[in-house]
PDB file of C-alpha atoms in Angstrom:
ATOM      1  CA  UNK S 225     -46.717 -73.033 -15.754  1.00 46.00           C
ATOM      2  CA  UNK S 226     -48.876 -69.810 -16.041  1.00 52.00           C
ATOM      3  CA  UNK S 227     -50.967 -71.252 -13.277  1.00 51.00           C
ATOM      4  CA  UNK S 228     -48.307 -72.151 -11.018  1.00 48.00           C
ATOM      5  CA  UNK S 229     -48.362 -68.051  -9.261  1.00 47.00           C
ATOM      6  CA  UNK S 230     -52.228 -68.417  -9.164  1.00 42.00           C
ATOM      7  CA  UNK S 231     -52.069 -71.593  -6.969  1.00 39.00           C
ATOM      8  CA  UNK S 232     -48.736 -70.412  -4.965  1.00 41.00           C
ATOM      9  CA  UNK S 233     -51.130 -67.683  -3.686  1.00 45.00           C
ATOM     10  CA  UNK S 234     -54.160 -69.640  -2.953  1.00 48.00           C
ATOM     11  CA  UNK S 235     -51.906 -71.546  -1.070  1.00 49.00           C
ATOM     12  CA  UNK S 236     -50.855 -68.314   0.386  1.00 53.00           C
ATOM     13  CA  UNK S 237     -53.855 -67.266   1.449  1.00 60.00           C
ATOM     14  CA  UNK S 238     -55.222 -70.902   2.772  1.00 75.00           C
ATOM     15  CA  UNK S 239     -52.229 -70.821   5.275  1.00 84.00           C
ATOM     16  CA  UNK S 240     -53.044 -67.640   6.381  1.00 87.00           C
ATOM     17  CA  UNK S 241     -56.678 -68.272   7.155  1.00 90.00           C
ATOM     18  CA  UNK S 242     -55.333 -71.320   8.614  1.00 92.00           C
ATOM     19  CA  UNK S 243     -53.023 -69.679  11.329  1.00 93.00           C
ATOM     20  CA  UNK S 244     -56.066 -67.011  11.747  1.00 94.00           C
ATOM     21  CA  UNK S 245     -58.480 -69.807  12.712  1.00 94.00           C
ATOM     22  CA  UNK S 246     -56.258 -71.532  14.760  1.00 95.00           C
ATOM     23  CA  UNK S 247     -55.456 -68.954  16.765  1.00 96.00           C
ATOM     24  CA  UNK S 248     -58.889 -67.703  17.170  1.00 96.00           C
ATOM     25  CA  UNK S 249     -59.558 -71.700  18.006  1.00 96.00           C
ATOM     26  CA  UNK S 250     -56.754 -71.338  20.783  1.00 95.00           C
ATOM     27  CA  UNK S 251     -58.371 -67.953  22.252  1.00 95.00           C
ATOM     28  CA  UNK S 252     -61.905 -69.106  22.222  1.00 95.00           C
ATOM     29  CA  UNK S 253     -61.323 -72.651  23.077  1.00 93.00           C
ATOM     30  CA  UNK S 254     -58.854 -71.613  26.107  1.00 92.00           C
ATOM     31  CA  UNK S 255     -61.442 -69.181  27.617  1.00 91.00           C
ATOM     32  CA  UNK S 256     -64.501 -72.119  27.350  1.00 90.00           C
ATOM     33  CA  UNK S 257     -62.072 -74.608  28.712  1.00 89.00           C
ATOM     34  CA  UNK S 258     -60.268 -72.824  31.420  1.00 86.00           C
ATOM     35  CA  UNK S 259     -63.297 -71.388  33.061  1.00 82.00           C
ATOM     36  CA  UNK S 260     -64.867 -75.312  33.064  1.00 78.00           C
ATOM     37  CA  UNK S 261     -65.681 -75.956  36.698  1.00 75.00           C
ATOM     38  CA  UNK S 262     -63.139 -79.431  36.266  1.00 79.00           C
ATOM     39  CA  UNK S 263     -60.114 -77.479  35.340  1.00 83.00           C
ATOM     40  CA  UNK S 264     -60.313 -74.727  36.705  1.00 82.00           C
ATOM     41  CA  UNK S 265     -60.778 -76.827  39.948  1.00 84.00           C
ATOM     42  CA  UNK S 266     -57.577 -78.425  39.694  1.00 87.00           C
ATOM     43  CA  UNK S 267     -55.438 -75.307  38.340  1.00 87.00           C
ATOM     44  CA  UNK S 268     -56.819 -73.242  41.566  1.00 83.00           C
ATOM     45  CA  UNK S 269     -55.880 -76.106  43.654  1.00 85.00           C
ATOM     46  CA  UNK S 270     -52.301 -76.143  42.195  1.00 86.00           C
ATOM     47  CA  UNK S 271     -51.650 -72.544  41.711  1.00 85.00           C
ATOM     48  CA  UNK S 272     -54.093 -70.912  44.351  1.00 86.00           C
ATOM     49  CA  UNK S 273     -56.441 -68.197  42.690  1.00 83.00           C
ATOM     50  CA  UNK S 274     -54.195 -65.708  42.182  1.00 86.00           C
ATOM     51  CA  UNK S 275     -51.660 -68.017  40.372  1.00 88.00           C
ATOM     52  CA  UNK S 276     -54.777 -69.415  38.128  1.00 85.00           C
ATOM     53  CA  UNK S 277     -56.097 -65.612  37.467  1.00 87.00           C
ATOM     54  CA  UNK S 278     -52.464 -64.913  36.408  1.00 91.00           C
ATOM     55  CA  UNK S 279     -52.094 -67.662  34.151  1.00 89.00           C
ATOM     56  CA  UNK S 280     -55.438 -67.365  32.423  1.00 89.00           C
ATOM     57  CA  UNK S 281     -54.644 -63.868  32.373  1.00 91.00           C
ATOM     58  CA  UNK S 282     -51.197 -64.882  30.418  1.00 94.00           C
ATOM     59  CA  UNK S 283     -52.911 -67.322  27.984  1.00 93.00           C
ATOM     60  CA  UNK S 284     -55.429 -64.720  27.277  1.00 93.00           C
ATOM     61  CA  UNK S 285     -53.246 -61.996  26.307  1.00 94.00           C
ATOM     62  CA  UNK S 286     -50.999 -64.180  24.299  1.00 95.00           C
ATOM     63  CA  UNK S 287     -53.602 -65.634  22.172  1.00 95.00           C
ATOM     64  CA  UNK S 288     -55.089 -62.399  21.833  1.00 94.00           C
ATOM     65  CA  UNK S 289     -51.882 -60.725  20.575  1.00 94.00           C
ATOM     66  CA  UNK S 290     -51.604 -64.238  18.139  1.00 95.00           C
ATOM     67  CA  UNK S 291     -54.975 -63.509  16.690  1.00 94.00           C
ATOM     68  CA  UNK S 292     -54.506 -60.005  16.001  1.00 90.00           C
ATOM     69  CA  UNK S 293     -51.192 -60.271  14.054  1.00 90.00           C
ATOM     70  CA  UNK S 294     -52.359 -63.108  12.131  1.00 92.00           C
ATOM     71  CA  UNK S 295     -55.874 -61.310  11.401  1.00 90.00           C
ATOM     72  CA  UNK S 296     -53.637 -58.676   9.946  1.00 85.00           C
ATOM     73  CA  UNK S 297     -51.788 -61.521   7.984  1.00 85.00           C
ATOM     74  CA  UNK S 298     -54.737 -62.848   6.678  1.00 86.00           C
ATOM     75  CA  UNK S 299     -56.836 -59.205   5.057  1.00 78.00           C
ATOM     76  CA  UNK S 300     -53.664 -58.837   3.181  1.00 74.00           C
ATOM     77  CA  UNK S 301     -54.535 -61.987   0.755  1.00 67.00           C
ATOM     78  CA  UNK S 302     -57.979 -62.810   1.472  1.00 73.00           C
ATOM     79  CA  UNK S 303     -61.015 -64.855   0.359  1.00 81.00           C
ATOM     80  CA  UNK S 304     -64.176 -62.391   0.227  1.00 83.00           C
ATOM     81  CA  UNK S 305     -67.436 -64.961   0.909  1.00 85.00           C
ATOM     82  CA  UNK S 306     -69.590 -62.745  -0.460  1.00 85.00           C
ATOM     83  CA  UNK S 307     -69.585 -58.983  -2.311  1.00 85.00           C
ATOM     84  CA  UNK S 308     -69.903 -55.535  -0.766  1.00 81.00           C
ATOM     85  CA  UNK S 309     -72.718 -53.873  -1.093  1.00 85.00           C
ATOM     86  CA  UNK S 310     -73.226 -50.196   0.400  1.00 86.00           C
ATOM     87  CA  UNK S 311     -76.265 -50.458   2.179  1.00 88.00           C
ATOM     88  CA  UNK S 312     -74.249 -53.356   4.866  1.00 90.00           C
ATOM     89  CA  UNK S 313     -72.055 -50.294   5.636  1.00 88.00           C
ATOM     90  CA  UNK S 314     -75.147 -48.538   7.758  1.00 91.00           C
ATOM     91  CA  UNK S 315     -75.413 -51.789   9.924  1.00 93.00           C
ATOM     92  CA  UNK S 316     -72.581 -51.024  12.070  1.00 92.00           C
ATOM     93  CA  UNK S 317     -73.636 -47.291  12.029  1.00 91.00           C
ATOM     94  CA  UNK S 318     -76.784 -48.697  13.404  1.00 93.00           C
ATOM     95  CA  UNK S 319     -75.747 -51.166  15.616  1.00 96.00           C
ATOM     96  CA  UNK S 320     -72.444 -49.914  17.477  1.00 95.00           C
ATOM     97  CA  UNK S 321     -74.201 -47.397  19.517  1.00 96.00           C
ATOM     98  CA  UNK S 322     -76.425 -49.378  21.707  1.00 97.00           C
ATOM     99  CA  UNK S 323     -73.458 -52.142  21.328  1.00 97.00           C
ATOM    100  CA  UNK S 324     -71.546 -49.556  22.982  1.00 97.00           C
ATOM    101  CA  UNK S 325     -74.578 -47.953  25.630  1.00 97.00           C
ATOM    102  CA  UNK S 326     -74.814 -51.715  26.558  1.00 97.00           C
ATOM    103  CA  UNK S 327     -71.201 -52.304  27.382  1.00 97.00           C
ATOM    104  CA  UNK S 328     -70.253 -48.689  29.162  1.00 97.00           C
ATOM    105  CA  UNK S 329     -73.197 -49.338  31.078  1.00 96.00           C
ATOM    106  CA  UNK S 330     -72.432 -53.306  32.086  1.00 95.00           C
ATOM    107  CA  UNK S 331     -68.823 -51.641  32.767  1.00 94.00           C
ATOM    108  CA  UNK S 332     -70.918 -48.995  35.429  1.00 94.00           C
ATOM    109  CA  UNK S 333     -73.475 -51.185  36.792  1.00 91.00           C
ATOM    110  CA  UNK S 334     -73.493 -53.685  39.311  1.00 88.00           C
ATOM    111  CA  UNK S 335     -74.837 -56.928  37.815  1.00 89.00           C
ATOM    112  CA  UNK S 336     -75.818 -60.801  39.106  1.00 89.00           C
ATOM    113  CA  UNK S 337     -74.182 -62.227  36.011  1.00 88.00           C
ATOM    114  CA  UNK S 338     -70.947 -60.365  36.238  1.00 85.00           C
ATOM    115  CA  UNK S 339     -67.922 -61.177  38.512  1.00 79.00           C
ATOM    116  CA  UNK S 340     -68.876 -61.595  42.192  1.00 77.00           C
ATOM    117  CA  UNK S 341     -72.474 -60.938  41.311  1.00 75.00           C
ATOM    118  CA  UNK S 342     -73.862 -63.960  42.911  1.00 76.00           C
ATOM    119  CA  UNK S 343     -73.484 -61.410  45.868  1.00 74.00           C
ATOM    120  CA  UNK S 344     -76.207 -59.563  44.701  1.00 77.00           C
ATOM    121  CA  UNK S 345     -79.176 -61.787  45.087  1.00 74.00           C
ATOM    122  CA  UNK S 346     -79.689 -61.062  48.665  1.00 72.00           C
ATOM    123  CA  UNK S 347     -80.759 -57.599  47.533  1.00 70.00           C
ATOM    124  CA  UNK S 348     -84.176 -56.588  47.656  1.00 66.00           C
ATOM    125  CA  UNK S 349     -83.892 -55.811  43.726  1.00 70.00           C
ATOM    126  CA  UNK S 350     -80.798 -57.645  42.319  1.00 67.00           C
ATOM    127  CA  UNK S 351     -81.743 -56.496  38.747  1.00 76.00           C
ATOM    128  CA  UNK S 352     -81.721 -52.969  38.121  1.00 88.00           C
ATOM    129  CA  UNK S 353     -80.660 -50.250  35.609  1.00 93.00           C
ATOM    130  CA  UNK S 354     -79.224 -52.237  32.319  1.00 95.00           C
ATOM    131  CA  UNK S 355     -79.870 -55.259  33.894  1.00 94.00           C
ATOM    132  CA  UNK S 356     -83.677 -55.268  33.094  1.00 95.00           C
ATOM    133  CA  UNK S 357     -82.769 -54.415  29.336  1.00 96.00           C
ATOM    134  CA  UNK S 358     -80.828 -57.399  29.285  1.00 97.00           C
ATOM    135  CA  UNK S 359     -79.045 -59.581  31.908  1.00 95.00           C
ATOM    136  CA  UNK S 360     -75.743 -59.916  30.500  1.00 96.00           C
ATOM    137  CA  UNK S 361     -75.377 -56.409  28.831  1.00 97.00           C
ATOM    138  CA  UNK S 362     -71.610 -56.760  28.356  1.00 96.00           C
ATOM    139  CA  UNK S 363     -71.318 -60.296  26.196  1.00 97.00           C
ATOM    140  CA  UNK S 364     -75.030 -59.330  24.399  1.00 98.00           C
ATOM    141  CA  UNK S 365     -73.122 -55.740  23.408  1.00 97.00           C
ATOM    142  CA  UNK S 366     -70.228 -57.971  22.180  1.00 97.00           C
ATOM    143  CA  UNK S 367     -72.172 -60.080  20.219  1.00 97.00           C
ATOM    144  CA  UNK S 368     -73.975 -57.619  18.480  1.00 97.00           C
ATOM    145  CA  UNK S 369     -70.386 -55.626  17.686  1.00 96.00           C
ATOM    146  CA  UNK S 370     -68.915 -58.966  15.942  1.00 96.00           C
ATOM    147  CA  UNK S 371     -72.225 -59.195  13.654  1.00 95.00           C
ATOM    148  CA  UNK S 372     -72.343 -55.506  12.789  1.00 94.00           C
ATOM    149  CA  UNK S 373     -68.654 -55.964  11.890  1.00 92.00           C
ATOM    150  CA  UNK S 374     -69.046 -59.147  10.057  1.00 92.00           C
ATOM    151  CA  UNK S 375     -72.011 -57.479   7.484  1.00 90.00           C
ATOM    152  CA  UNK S 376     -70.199 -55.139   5.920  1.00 89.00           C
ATOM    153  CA  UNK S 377     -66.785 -56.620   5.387  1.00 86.00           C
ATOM    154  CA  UNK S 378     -67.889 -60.095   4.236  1.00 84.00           C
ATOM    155  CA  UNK S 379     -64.563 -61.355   3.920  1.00 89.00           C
ATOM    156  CA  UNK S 380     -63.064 -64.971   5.209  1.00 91.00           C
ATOM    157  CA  UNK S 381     -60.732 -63.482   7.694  1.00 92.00           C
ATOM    158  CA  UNK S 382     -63.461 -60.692   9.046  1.00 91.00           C
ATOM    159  CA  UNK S 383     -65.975 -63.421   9.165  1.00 93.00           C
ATOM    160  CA  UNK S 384     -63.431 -65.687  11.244  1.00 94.00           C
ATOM    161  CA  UNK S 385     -62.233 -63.366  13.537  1.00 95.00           C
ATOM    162  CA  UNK S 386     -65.569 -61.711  14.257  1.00 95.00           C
ATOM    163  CA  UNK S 387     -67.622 -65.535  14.361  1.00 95.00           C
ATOM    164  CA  UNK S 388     -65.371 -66.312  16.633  1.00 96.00           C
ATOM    165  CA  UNK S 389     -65.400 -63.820  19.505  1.00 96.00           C
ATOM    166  CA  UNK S 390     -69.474 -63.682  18.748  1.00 97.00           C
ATOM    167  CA  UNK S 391     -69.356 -67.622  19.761  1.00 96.00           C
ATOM    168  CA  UNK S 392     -66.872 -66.603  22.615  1.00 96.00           C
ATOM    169  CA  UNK S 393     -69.970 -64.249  23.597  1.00 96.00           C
ATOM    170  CA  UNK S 394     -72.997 -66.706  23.148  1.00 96.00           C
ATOM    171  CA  UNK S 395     -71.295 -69.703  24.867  1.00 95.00           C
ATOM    172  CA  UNK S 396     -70.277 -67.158  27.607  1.00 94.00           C
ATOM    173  CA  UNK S 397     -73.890 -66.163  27.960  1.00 96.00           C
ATOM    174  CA  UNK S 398     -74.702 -69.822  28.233  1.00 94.00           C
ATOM    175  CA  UNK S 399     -71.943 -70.697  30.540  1.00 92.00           C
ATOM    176  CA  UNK S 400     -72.624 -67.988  33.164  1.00 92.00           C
ATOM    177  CA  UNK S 401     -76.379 -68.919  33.163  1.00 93.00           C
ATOM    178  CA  UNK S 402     -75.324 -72.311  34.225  1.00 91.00           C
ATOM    179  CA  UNK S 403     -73.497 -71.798  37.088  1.00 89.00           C
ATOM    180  CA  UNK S 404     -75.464 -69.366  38.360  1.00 90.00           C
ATOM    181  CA  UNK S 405     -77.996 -71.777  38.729  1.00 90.00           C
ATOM    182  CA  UNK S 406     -75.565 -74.187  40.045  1.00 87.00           C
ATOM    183  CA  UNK S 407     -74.191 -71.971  42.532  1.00 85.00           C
ATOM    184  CA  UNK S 408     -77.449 -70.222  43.740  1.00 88.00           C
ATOM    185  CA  UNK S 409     -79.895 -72.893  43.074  1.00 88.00           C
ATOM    186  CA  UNK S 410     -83.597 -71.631  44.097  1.00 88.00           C
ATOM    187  CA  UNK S 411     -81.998 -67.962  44.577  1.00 88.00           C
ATOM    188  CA  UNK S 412     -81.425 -67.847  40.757  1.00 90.00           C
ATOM    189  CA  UNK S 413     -85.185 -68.432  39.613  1.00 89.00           C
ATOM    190  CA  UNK S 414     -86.600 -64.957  40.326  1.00 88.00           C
ATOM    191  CA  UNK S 415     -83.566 -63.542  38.460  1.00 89.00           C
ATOM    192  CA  UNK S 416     -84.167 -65.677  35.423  1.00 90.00           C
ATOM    193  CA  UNK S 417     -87.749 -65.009  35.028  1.00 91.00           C
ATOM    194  CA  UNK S 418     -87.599 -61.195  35.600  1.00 91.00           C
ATOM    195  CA  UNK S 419     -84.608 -60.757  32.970  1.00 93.00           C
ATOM    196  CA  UNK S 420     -83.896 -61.614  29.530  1.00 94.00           C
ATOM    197  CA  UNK S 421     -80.841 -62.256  27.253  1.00 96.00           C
ATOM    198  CA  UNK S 422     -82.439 -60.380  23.877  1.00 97.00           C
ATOM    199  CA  UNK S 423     -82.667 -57.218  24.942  1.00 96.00           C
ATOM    200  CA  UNK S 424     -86.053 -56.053  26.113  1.00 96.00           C
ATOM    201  CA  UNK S 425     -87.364 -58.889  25.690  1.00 96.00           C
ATOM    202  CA  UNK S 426     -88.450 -59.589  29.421  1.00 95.00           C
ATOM    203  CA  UNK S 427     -90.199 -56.384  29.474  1.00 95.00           C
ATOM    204  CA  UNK S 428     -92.020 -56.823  26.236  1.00 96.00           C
ATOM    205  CA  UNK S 429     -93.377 -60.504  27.765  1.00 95.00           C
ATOM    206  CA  UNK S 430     -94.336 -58.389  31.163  1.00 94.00           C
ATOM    207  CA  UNK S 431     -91.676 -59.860  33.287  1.00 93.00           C
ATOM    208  CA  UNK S 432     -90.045 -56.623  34.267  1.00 93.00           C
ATOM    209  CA  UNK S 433     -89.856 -53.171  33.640  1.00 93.00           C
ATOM    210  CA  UNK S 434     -87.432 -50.972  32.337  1.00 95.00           C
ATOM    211  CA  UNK S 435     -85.611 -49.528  34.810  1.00 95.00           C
ATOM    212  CA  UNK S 436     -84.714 -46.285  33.402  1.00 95.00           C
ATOM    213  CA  UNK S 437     -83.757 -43.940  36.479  1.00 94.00           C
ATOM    214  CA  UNK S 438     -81.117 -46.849  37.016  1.00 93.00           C
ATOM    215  CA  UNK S 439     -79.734 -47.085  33.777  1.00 95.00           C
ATOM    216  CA  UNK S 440     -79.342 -42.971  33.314  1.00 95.00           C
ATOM    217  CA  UNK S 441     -78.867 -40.631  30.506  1.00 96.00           C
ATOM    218  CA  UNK S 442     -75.118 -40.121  31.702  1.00 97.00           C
ATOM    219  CA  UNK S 443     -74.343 -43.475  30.650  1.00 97.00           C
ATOM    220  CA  UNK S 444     -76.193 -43.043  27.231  1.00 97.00           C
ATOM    221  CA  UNK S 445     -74.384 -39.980  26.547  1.00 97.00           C
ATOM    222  CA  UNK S 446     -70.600 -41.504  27.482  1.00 97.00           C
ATOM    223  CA  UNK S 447     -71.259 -44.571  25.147  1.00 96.00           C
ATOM    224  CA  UNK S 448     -72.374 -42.715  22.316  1.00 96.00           C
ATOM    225  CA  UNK S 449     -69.331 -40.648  23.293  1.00 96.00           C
ATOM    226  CA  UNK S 450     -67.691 -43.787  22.776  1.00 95.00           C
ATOM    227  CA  UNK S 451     -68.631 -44.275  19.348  1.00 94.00           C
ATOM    228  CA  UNK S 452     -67.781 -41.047  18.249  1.00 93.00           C
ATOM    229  CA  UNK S 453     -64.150 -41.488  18.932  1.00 92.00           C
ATOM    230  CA  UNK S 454     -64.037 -44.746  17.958  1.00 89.00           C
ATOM    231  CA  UNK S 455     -64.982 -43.296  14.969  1.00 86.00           C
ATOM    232  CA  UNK S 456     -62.543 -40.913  14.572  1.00 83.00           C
ATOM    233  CA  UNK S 457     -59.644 -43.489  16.136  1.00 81.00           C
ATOM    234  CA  UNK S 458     -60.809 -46.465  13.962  1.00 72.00           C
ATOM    235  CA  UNK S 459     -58.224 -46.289  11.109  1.00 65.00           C
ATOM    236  CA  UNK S 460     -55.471 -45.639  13.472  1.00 69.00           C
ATOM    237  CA  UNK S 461     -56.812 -48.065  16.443  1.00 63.00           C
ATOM    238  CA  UNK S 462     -57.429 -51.328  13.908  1.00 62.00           C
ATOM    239  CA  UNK S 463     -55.619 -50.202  10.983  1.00 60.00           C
ATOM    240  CA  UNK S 464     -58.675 -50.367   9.189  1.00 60.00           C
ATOM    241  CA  UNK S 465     -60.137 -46.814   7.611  1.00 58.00           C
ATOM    242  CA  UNK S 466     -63.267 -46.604   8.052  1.00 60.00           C
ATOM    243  CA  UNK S 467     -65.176 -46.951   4.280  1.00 51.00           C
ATOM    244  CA  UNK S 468     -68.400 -44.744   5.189  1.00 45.00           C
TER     245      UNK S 468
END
């Protein structure tokens, strides 16, 4: 009988990991599957594209708003996977500012992989500014959030949450890579080899060269603006005080 609270808890806890990775399942899995070429064919053809952007739009924001009320289920009686250790805390410090460079500047700069990008490849120089750091600055910046995240915390629902949109990320990398060369055949081949996903990577194998000028110290300085208030708005914007 003594164990009977003990395993009413566990219980407690599996069901709320559950509901977390289901509904990180439903947001992840709905993104991959509504932007396949098949469905998305027939849901434009039904609804027209602005009745398909609005109801991806719809699914997005409700499984969003699922996933962050039962991540905040799930901290409260969590499984930690493995223990905290002080030195993971400087990872994020480490990592979130070029996470953040490499997002305010895919937000600023024009880009082949981004929406309507396919546009761009009848410019002389298609890739410029963040682009020859890394083609797809916004998902790579993602990616590299949800791991700095992950490190420190360690725990099942952190790990869940943050795996999740960090596969969201990589299979979105993959995904956009594939029908760009679908949809601009011959046109995408001097894009791929003069760009990189890892970040400097194509201009460490001599395929490009940084493009400095383009990328511009005004977009440095507004995402490491960035990170400082999302330092100081962390606690209040996640509900999660900072521990460092």
């Amino acid at each position: 009988m003594d164990g009977a609270p003990a395993l009413v808890h566990i219980a407690d806890m599996t069901d709320s990991l559950m509901t977390l990775l289901l509904a990180v399942a439903v947001f992840v899995g709905s993104h991959f599957a509504l932007t396949g070429d098949g469905i998305r064919r027939v849901l434009v053809a039904r609804l027209g594209e602005g009745g398909f952007a609005a109801a991806f739009s719809a699914v997005a924001v409700i499984s969003l708003v699922w996933v962050v009320m039962s991540y905040g289920a799930a901290r409260m009686d969590n499984i930690l996977l493995w223990p905290h250790l002080p030195a993971l805390d400087m990872v994020p410090v480490v990592v979130m500012p070029f996470a953040l460079v490499l997002i305010v500047c895919a937000v600023t700069t024009r880009s082949p992989t981004a929406a309507g990008g396919e546009a761009l490849v009848s410019d002389p120089r298609p890739q410029q500014g963040i682009v020859t750091v890394t083609r797809h600055p916004m998902l790579v910046g993602v990616t590299l959030a949800c791991f700095a995240h992950m490190a420190p915390n360690g725990d099942a629902a952190s790990v869940i949450l943050f795996g999740g949109l960090a596969i969201l990320s990589l299979g979105g990398i993959a995904h956009i890579d594939q029908r760009r060369r679908q949809s601009l055949g011959a046109k995408w081949g001097p894009i791929a080899l003069t760009t990189g996903v890892v970040p400097f990577l194509a201009a460490m194998q001599g395929r490009t060269r940084i493009d400095w000028s383009g990328i511009g110290i005004w977009r440095v300085v507004l995402g490491l603006a960035v990170y400082v208030a999302l330092i100081y708005a962390h606690g209040w914007f996640t509900g999660v005080p900072l521990g460092w």
